[in-house]
Amino acid sequence: EKLDKYYEKTTDTAAYVIAMLLDPTSKLTYFKKHWPSNLLNDVLACAENVFEQCYNELNQSLALS
């Protein structure tokens, strides 16, 4: 229960999630193996939000130039 509480806090900061997903040795494997499925969904949602935000910012800056 205590560990789940801290796992939930890591999705509050996208940097941890993105760093783990971009690590070529683990990617999503670590999350699938060690995290409960409900928190895995939070990880995926966090990553999707970050990449969507970056994509939109990049797209916007390209449109302005």
Short mmCIF file of C-alpha atoms in Angstrom, two decimals:
data_model
loop_
_atom_site.label_atom_id
_atom_site.label_comp_id
_atom_site.label_asym_id
_atom_site.label_seq_id
_atom_site.Cartn_x
_atom_site.Cartn_y
_atom_site.Cartn_z
CA GLU A 1 0.00 0.00 0.00
CA LYS A 2 2.81 2.40 0.91
CA LEU A 3 4.68 1.56 -2.29
CA ASP A 4 1.58 2.15 -4.41
CA LYS A 5 1.28 5.60 -2.86
CA TYR A 6 4.79 6.50 -4.06
CA TYR A 7 4.23 4.96 -7.48
CA GLU A 8 1.21 7.21 -7.89
CA LYS A 9 3.32 10.25 -7.02
CA THR A 10 5.79 9.50 -9.82
CA THR A 11 3.11 10.11 -12.42
CA ASP A 12 2.71 13.62 -11.01
CA THR A 13 6.09 14.44 -12.53
CA ALA A 14 6.36 13.44 -16.16
CA ALA A 15 10.18 13.50 -16.17
CA TYR A 16 10.49 10.17 -14.34
CA VAL A 17 7.97 8.46 -16.59
CA ILE A 18 9.52 9.79 -19.80
CA ALA A 19 13.06 8.93 -18.67
CA MET A 20 12.01 5.34 -17.99
CA LEU A 21 10.15 5.03 -21.28
CA LEU A 22 13.06 6.42 -23.29
CA ASP A 23 15.58 4.06 -21.67
CA PRO A 24 16.27 1.57 -24.47
CA THR A 25 17.02 -1.23 -21.99
CA SER A 26 13.67 -1.13 -20.23
CA LYS A 27 11.08 1.08 -21.98
CA LEU A 28 7.62 -0.04 -20.86
CA THR A 29 8.84 -3.43 -19.55
CA TYR A 30 9.65 -2.13 -16.07
CA PHE A 31 6.21 -0.61 -15.65
CA LYS A 32 4.43 -3.73 -16.94
CA LYS A 33 6.45 -5.98 -14.64
CA HIS A 34 6.44 -3.98 -11.41
CA TRP A 35 3.46 -1.62 -11.43
CA PRO A 36 -0.21 -2.45 -10.89
CA SER A 37 -2.31 -2.25 -14.06
CA ASN A 38 -4.27 0.80 -12.88
CA LEU A 39 -1.03 2.75 -12.46
CA LEU A 40 0.27 1.48 -15.79
CA ASN A 41 -2.66 3.25 -17.42
CA ASP A 42 -1.62 6.45 -15.62
CA VAL A 43 1.92 6.06 -17.00
CA LEU A 44 0.62 5.66 -20.53
CA ALA A 45 -1.69 8.66 -20.18
CA CYS A 46 1.16 10.76 -18.78
CA ALA A 47 3.45 9.83 -21.69
CA GLU A 48 0.73 10.50 -24.25
CA ASN A 49 0.07 13.93 -22.75
CA VAL A 50 3.76 14.88 -22.79
CA PHE A 51 4.31 13.78 -26.37
CA GLU A 52 1.09 15.41 -27.54
CA GLN A 53 2.11 18.68 -25.87
CA CYS A 54 5.58 18.54 -27.44
CA TYR A 55 4.10 17.72 -30.84
CA ASN A 56 1.66 20.62 -30.65
CA GLU A 57 4.39 23.06 -29.59
CA LEU A 58 6.65 21.93 -32.40
CA ASN A 59 3.83 22.09 -34.91
CA GLN A 60 2.92 25.59 -33.75
CA SER A 61 6.48 26.87 -33.96
CA LEU A 62 6.87 25.42 -37.46
CA ALA A 63 3.65 27.10 -38.55
CA LEU A 64 4.93 30.45 -37.31
CA SER A 65 8.21 30.22 -39.19
#
